[in-house]
Coordinates of N, CA and C in Angstrom, one line a residue:
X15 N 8.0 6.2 -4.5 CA 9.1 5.4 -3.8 C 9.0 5.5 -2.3
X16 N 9.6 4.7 -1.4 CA 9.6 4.3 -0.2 C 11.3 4.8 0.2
X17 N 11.3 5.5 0.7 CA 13.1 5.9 1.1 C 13.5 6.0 2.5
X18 N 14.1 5.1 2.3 CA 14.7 4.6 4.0 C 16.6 5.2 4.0
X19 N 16.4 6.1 4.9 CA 18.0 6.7 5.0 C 18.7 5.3 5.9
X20 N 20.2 5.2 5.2 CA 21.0 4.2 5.8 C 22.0 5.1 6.1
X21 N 23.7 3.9 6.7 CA 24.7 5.0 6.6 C 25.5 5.0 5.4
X22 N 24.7 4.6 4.7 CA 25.7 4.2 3.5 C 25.0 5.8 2.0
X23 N 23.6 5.7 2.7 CA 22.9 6.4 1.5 C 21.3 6.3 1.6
X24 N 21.0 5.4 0.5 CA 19.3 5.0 0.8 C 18.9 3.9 0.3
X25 N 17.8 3.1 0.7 CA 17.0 2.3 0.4 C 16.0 2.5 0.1
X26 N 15.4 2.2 -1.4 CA 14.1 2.5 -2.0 C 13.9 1.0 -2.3
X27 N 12.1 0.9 -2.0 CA 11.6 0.1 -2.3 C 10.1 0.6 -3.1
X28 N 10.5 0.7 -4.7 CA 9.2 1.1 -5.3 C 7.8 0.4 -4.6
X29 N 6.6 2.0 -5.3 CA 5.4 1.6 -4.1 C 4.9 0.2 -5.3
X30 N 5.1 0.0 -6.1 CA 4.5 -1.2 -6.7 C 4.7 -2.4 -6.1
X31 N 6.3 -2.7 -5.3 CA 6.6 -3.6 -4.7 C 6.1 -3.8 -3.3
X32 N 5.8 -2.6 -2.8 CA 4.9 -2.5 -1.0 C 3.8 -2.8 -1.7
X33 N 2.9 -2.5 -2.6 CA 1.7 -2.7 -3.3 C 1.7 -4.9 -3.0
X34 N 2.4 -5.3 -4.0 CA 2.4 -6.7 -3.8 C 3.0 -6.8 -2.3
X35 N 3.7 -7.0 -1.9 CA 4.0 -7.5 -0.3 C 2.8 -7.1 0.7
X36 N 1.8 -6.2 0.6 CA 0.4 -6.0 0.7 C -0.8 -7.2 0.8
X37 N -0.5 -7.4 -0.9 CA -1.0 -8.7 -1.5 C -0.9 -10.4 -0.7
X38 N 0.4 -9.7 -0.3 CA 1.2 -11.5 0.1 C 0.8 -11.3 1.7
X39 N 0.6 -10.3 2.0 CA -0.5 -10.2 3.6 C -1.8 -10.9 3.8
X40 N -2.4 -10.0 2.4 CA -3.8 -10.7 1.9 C -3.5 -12.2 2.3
X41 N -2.9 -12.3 1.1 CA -3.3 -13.9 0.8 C -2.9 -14.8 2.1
X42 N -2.3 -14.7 3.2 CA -2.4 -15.3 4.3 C -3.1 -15.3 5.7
X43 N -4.2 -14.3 5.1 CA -5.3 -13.7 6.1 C -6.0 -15.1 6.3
X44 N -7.1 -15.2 7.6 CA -7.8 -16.7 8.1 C -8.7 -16.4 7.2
X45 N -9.4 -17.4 6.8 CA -10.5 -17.4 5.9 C -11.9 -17.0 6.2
X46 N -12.1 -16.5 7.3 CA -12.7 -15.5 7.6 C -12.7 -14.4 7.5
X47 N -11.6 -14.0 7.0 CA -11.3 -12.1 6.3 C -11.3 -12.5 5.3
X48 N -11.4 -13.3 4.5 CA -10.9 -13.3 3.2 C -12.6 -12.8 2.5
X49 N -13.0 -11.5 2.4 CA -13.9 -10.6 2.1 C -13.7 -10.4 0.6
X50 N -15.2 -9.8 0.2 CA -16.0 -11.3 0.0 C -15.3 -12.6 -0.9
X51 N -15.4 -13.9 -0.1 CA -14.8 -15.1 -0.5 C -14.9 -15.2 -2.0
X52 N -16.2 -15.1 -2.6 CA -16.7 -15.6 -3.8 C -15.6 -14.4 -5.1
X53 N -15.2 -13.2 -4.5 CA -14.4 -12.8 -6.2 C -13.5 -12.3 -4.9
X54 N -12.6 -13.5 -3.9 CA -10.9 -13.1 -3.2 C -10.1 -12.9 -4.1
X55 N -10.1 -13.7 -5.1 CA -8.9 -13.2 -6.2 C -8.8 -12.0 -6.8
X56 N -10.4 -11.4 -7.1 CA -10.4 -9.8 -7.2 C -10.0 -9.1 -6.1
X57 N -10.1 -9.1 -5.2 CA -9.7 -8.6 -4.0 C -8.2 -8.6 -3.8
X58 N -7.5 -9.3 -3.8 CA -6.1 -9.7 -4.3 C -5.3 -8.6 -5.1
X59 N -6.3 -8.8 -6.7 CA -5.9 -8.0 -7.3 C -5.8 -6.8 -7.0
X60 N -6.8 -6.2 -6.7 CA -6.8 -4.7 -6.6 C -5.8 -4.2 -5.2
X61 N -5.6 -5.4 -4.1 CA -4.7 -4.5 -3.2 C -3.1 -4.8 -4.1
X62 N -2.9 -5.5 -4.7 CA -1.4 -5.6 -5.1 C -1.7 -4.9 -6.5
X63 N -2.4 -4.0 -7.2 CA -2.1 -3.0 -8.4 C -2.7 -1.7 -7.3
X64 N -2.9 -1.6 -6.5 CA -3.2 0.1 -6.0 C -2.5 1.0 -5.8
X65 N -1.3 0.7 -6.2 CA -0.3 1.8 -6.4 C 0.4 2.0 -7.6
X66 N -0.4 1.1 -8.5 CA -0.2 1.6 -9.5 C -0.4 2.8 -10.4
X67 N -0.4 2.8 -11.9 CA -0.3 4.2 -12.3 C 0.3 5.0 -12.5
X68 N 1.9 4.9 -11.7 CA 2.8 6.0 -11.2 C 2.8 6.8 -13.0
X69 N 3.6 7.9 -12.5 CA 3.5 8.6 -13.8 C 5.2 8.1 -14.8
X70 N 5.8 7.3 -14.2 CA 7.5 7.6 -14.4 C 8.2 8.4 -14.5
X71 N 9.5 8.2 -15.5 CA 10.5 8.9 -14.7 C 10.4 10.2 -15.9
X72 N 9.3 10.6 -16.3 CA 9.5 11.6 -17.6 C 9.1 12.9 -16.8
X73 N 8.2 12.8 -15.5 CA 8.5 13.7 -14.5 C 9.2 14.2 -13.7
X74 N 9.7 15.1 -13.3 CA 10.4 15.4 -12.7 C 9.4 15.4 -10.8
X75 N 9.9 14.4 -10.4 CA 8.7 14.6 -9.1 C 9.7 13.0 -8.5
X76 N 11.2 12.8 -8.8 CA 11.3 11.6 -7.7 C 12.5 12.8 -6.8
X77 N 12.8 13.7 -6.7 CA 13.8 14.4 -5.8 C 13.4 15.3 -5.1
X78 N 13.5 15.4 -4.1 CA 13.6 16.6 -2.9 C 14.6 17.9 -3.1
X79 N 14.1 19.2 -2.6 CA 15.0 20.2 -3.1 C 16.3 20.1 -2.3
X80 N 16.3 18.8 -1.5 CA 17.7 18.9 -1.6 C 18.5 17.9 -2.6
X81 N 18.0 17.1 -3.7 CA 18.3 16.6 -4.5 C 18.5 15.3 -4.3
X82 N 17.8 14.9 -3.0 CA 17.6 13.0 -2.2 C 16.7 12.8 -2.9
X83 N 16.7 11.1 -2.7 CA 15.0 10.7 -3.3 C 14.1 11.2 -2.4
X84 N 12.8 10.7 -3.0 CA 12.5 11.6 -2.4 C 10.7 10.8 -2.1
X85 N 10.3 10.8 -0.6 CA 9.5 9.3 0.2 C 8.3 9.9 -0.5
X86 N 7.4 9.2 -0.2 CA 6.2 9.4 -0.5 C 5.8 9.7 0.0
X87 N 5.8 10.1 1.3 CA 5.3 10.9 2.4 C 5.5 12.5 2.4
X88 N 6.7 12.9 1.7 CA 6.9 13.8 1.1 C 6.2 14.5 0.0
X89 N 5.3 13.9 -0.5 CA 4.5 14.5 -1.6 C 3.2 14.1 -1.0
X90 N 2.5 15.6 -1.1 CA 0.8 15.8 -0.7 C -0.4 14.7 -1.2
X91 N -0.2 14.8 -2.3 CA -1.1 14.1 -3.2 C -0.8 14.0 -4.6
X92 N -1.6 13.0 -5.7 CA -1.2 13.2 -6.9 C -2.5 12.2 -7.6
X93 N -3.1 13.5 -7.6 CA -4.6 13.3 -8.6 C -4.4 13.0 -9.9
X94 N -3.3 12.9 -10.7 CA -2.9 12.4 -12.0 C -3.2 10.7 -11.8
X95 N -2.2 10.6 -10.7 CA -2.4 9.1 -10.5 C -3.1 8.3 -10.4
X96 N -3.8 9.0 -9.5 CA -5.4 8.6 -8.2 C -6.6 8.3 -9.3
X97 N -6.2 8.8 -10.7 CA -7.6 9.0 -11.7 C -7.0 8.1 -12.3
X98 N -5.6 7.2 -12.6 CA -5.3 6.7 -13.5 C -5.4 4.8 -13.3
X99 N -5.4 5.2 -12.2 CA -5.5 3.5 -11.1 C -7.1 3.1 -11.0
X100 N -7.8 4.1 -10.7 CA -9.8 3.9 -10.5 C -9.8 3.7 -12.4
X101 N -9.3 4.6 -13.0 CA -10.1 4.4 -14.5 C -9.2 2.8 -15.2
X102 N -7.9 3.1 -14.9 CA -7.2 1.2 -15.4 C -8.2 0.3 -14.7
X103 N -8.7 0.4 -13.5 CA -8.9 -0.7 -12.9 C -10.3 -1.0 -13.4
X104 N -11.5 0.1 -14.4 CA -12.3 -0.2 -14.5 C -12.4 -1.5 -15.6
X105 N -11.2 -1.4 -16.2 CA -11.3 -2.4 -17.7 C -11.0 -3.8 -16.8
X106 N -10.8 -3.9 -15.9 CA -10.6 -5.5 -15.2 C -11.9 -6.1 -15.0
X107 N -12.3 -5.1 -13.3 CA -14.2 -5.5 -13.2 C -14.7 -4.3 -12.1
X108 N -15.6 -4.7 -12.2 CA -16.5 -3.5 -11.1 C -15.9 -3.5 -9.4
X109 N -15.8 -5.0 -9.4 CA -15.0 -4.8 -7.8 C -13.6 -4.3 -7.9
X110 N -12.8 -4.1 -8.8 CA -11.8 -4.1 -8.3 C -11.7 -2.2 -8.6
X111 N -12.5 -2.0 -9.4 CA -12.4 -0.5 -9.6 C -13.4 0.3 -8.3
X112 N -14.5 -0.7 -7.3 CA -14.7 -0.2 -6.2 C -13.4 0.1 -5.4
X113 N -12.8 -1.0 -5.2 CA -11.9 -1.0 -4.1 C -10.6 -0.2 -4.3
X114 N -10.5 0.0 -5.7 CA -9.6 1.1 -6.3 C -9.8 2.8 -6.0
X115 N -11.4 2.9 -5.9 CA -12.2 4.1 -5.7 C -12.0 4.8 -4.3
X116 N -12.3 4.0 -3.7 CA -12.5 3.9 -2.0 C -11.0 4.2 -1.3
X117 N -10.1 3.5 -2.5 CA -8.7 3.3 -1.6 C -8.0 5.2 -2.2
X118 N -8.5 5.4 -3.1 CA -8.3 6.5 -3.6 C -8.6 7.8 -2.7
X119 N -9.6 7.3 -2.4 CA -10.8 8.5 -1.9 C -10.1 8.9 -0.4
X120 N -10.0 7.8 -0.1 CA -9.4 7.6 1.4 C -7.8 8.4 1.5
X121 N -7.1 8.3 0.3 CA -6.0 9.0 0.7 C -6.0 10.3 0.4
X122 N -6.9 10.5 -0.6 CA -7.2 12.4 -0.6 C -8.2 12.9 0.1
X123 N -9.0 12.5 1.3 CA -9.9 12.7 1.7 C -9.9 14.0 2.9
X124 N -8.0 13.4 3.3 CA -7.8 14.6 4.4 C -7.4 16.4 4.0
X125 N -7.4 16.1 2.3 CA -7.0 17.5 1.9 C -8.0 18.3 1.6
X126 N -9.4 17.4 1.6 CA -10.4 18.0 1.2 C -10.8 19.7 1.4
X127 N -11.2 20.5 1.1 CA -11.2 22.1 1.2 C -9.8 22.4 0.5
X128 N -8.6 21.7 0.3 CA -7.5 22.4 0.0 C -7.9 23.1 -1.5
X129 N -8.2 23.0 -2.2 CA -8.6 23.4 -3.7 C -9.9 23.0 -4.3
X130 N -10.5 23.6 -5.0 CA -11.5 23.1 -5.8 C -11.6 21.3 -6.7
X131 N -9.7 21.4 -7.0 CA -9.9 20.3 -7.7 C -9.6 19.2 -6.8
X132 N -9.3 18.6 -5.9 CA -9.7 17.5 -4.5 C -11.1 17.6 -4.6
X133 N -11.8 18.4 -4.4 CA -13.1 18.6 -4.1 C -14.1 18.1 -5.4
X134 N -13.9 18.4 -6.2 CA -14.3 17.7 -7.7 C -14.0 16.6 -7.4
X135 N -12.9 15.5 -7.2 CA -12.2 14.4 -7.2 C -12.6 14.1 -6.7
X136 N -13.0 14.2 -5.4 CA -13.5 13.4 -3.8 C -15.5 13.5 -4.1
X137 N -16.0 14.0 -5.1 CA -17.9 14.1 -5.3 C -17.9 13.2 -6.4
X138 N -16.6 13.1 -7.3 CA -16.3 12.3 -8.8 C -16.6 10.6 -8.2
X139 N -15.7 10.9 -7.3 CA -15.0 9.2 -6.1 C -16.7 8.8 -5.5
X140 N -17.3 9.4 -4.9 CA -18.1 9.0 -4.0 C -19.8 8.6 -5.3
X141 N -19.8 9.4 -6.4 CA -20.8 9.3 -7.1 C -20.5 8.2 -7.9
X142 N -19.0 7.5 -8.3 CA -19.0 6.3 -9.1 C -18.7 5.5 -8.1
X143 N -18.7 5.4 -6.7 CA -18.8 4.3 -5.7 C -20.4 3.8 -5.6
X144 N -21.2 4.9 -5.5 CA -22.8 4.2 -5.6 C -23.3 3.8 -6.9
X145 N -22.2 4.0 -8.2 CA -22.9 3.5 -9.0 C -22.3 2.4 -9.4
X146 N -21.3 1.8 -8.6 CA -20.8 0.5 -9.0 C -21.5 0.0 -7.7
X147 N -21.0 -0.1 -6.6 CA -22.7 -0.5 -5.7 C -23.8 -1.2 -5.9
X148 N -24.6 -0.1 -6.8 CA -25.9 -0.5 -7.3 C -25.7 -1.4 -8.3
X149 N -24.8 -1.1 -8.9 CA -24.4 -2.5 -10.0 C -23.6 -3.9 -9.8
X150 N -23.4 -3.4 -8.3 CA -22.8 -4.8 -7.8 C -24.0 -5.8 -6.9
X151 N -24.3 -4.8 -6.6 CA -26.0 -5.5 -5.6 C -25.3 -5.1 -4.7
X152 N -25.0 -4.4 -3.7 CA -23.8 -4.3 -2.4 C -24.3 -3.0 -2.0
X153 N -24.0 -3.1 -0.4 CA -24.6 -2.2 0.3 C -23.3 -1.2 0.3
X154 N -22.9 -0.2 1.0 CA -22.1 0.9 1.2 C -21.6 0.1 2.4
X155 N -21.8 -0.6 3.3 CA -21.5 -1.5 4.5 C -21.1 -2.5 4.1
X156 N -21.3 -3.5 3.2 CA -20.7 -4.4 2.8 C -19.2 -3.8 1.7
X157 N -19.1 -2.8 1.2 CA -18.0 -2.5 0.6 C -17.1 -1.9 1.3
X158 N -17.2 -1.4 2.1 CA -16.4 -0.7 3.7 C -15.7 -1.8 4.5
X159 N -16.5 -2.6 4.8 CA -16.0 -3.9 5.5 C -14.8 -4.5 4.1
X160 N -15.1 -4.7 3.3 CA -14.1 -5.4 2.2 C -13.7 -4.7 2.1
X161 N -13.1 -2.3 2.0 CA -12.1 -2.0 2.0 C -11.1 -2.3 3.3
X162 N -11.9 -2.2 4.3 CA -11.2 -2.4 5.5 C -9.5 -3.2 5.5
X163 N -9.8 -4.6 4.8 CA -9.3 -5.5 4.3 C -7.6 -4.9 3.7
X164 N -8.1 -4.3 2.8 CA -7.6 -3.6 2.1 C -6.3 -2.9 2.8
X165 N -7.3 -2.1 3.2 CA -6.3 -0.7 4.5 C -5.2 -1.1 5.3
X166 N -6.2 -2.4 5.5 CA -5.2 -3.3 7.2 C -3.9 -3.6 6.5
X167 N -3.6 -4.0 5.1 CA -2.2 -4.6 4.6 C -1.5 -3.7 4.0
X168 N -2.0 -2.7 3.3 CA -1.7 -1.8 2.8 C -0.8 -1.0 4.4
X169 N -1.2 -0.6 5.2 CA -0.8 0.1 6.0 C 0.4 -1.2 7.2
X170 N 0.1 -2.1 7.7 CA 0.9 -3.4 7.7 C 2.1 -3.7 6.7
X171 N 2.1 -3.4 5.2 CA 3.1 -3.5 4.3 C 3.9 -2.1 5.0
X172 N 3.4 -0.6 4.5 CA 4.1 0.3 5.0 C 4.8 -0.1 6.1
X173 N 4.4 -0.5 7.2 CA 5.3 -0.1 8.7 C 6.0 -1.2 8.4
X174 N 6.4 -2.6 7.2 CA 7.4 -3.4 7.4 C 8.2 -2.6 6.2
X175 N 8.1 -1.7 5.0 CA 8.9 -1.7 4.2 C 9.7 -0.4 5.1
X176 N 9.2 0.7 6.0 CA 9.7 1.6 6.4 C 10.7 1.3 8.0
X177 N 10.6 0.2 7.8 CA 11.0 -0.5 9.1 C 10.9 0.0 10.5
X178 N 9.5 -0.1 10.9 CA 8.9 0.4 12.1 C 8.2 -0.3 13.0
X179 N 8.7 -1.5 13.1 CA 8.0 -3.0 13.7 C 9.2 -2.2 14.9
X180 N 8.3 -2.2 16.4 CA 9.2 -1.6 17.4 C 9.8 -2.6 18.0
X181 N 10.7 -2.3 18.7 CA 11.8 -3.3 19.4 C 10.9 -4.2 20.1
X182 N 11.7 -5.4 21.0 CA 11.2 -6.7 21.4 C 10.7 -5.3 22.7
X183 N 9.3 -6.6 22.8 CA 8.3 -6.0 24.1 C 7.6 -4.9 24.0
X184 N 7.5 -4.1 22.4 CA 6.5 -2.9 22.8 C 6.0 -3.5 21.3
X185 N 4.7 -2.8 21.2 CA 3.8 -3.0 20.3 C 3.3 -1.9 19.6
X186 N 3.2 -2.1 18.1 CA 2.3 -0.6 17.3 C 1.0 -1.5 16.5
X187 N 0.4 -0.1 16.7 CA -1.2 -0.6 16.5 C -1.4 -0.5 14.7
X188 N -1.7 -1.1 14.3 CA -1.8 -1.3 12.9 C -3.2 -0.6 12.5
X189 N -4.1 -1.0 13.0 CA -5.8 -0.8 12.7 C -6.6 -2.4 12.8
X190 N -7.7 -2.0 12.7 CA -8.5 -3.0 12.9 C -8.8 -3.6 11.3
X191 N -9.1 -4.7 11.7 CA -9.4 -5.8 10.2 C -11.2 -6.2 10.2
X192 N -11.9 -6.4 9.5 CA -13.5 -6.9 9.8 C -13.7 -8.4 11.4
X193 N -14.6 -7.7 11.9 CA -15.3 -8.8 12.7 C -13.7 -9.1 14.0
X194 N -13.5 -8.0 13.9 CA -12.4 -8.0 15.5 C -12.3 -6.8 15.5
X195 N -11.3 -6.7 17.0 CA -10.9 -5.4 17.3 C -9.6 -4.9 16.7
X196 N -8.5 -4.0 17.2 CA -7.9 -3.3 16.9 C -6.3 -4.7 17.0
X197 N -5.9 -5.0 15.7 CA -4.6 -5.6 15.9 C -2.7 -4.7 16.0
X198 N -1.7 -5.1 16.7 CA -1.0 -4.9 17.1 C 0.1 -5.6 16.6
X199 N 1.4 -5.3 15.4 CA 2.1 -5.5 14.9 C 3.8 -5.6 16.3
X200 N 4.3 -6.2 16.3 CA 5.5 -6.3 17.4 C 6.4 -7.4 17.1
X201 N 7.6 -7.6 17.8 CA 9.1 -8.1 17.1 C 8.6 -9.3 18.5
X202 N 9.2 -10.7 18.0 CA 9.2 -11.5 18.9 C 10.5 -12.8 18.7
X203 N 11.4 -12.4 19.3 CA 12.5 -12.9 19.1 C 12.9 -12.5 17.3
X204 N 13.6 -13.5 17.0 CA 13.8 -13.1 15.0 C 12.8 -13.1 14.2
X205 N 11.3 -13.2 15.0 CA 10.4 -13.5 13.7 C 9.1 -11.8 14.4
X206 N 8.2 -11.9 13.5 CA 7.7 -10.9 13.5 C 5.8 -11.6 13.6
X207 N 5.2 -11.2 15.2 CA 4.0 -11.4 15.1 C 2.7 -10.0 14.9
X208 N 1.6 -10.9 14.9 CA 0.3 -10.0 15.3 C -0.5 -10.0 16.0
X209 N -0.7 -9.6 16.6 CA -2.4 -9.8 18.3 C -3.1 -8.9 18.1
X210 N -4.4 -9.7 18.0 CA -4.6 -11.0 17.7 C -4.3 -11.6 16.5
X211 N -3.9 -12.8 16.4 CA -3.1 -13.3 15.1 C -4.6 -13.1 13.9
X212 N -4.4 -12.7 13.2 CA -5.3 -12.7 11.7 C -5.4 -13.9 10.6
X213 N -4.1 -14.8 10.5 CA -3.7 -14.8 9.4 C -3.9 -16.6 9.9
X214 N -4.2 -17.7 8.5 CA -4.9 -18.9 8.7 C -3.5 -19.9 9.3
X215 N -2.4 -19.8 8.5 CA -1.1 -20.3 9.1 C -0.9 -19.9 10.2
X216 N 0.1 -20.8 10.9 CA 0.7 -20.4 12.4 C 1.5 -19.7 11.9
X217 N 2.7 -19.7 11.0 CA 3.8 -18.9 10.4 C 3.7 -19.0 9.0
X218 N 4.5 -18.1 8.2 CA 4.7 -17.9 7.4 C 5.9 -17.2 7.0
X219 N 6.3 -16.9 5.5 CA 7.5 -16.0 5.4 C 6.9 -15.1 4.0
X220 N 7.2 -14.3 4.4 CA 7.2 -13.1 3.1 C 8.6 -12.4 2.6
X221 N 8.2 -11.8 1.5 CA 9.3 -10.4 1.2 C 8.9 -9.4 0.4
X222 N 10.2 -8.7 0.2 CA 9.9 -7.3 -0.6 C 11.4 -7.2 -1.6
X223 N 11.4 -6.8 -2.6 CA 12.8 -6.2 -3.0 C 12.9 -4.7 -2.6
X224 N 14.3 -4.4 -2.8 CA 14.3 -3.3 -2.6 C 16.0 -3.3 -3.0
X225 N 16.5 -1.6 -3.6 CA 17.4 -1.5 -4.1 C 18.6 -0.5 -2.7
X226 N 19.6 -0.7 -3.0 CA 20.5 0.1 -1.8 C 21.6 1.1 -2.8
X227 N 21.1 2.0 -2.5 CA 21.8 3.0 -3.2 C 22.9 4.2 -2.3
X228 N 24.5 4.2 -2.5 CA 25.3 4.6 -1.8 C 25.6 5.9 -2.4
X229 N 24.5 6.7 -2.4 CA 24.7 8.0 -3.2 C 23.9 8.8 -2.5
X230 N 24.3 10.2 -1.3 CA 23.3 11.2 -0.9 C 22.2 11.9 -1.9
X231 N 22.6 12.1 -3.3 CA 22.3 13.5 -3.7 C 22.4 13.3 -5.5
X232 N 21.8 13.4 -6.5 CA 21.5 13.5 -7.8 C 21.2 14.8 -8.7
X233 N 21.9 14.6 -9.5 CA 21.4 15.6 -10.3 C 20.3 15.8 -11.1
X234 N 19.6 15.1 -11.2 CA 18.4 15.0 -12.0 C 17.5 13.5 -11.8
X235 N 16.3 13.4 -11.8 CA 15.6 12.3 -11.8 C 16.4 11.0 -12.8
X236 N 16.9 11.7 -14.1 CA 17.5 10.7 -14.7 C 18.8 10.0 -14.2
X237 N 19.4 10.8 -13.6 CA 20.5 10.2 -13.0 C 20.2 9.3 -11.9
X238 N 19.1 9.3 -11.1 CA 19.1 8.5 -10.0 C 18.2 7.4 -10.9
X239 N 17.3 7.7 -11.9 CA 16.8 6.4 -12.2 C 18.0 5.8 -13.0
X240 N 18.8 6.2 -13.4 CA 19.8 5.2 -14.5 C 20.9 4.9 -13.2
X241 N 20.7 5.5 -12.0 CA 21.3 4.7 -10.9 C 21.2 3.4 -10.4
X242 N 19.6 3.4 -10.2 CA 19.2 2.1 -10.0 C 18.7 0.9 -11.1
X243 N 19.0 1.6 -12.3 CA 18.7 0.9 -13.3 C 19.7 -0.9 -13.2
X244 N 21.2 0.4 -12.7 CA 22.7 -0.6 -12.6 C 22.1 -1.3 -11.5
X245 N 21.3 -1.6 -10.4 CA 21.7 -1.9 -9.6 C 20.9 -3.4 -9.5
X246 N 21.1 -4.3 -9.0 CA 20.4 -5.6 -8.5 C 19.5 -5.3 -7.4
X247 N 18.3 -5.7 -7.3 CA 17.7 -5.4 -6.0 C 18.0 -6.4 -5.1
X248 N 17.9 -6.2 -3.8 CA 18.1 -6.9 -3.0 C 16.7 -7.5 -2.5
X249 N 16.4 -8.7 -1.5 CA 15.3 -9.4 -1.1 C 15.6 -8.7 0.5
X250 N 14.2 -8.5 1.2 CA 14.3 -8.5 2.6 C 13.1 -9.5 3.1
X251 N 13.7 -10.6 3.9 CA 12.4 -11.1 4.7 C 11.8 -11.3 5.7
X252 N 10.7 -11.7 6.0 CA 10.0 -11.7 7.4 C 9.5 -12.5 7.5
X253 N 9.7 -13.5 8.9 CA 9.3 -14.7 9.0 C 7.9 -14.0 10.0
X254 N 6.7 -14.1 9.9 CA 5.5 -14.1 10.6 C 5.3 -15.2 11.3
X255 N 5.1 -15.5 12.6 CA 4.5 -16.4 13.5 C 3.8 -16.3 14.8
X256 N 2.9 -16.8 15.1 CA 1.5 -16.7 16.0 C 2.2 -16.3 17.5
X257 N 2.0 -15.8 17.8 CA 2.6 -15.1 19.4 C 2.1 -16.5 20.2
X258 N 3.7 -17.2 20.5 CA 3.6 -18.4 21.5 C 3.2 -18.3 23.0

């Protein structure tokens, strides 16, 4: 989950839902990112299911010891997951279980040394990337460039669901996308642009749901999931438009 403190309590926006609003990035990129053109719809797919897998709520792993929800930034890693999203994604097709592999790899990459079993995970990750590769006809360069893609929305969804687009006149660097440089996310009057613009529309509008919950503190994962079970999600939107 994504947990944004209010003054009321919290706002969670499951990562399945940043996963699609990800997606709805994708799909408005200029058609020159749209990497590689010929299987975009695979491409599509795999950034709006890459958060998939979660384990649910039969875990105990959505509270903090102080008994808040509890962000995903809060938790290290979770190799249950990371194996469950690369092996689902194999039954779709080969690209999408690359870009599932890569996107994997990439977020356990910085714990590497921490245990033996990262370390298995991260030689597991890199040995079925070259053999889908070799089976895709694709270079290691040409699948980097197409995760890239990937990264740019995935991390672009983050900083709009955690609400970190900085005030009018200052700018945060997002990362770079294929065949440019480094783009820059910033507030421009009520709508929200990018520099350099990426995306094939001059404007656009997206969203996310996400649920508001007026409760500090839970007794158990069951209680906060049968919290938001009651609750209606709410829509949040963003109008995107080309820096005038």
């Amino acid at each position: 989950m994504i947990v944004n403190p209010t003054s009321q309590g919290w706002e969670i926006i499951f990562q399945r839902a940043h996963a699609l609003l990800a997606a709805k990035l994708a799909y408005y990129l200029a058609n020159k990112l749209r990497t590689p053109e010929a299987i975009w719809l695979e491409m599509l797919t795999s950034i709006a299911e890459h958060d998939d897998g979660q384990t649910g709520w039969k875990r105990k792993n959505h509270l903090t010891e102080a008994n808040a929800p509890k962000d995903i930034t809060q938790q290290k890693y979770n190799l249950e997951q990371a194996r469950r999203v690369v092996s689902e994604s194999a039954h779709k097709s080969r690209w999408i279980a690359l870009m599932s592999s890569l996107h994997a790899y990439h977020l356990h990459h910085p714990f590497q040394g921490d245990n033996q079993e990262v370390d298995q995970f991260l030689e597991e990750q890199k040995t079925y990337q070259k053999l889908l590769r070799k089976s895709l006809k694709i270079s290691e360069e040409e699948s980097e460039v197409a995760y890239t893609v990937m990264r740019w929305c995935d991390e672009c969804s983050l900083i709009l669901c955690k609400s970190q687009i900085p005030p009018q006149d200052k700018k945060l660097e997002v990362g770079m996308l294929p065949y440019g440089t480094s783009r820059f996310i910033h507030q421009q009057g009520d709508k929200v642009s990018v520099s350099p613009w990426p995306f094939e529309k001059k404007q656009f509008e997206i969203s996310v749901e996400y649920y508001s919950v007026d409760q500090l503190a839970f007794d158990n994962d069951e209680s906060l999931r049968k919290h938001l079970k009651d609750q209606s999600p709410n829509v949040r939107c963003w109008h995107f438009a080309e820096h005038s």
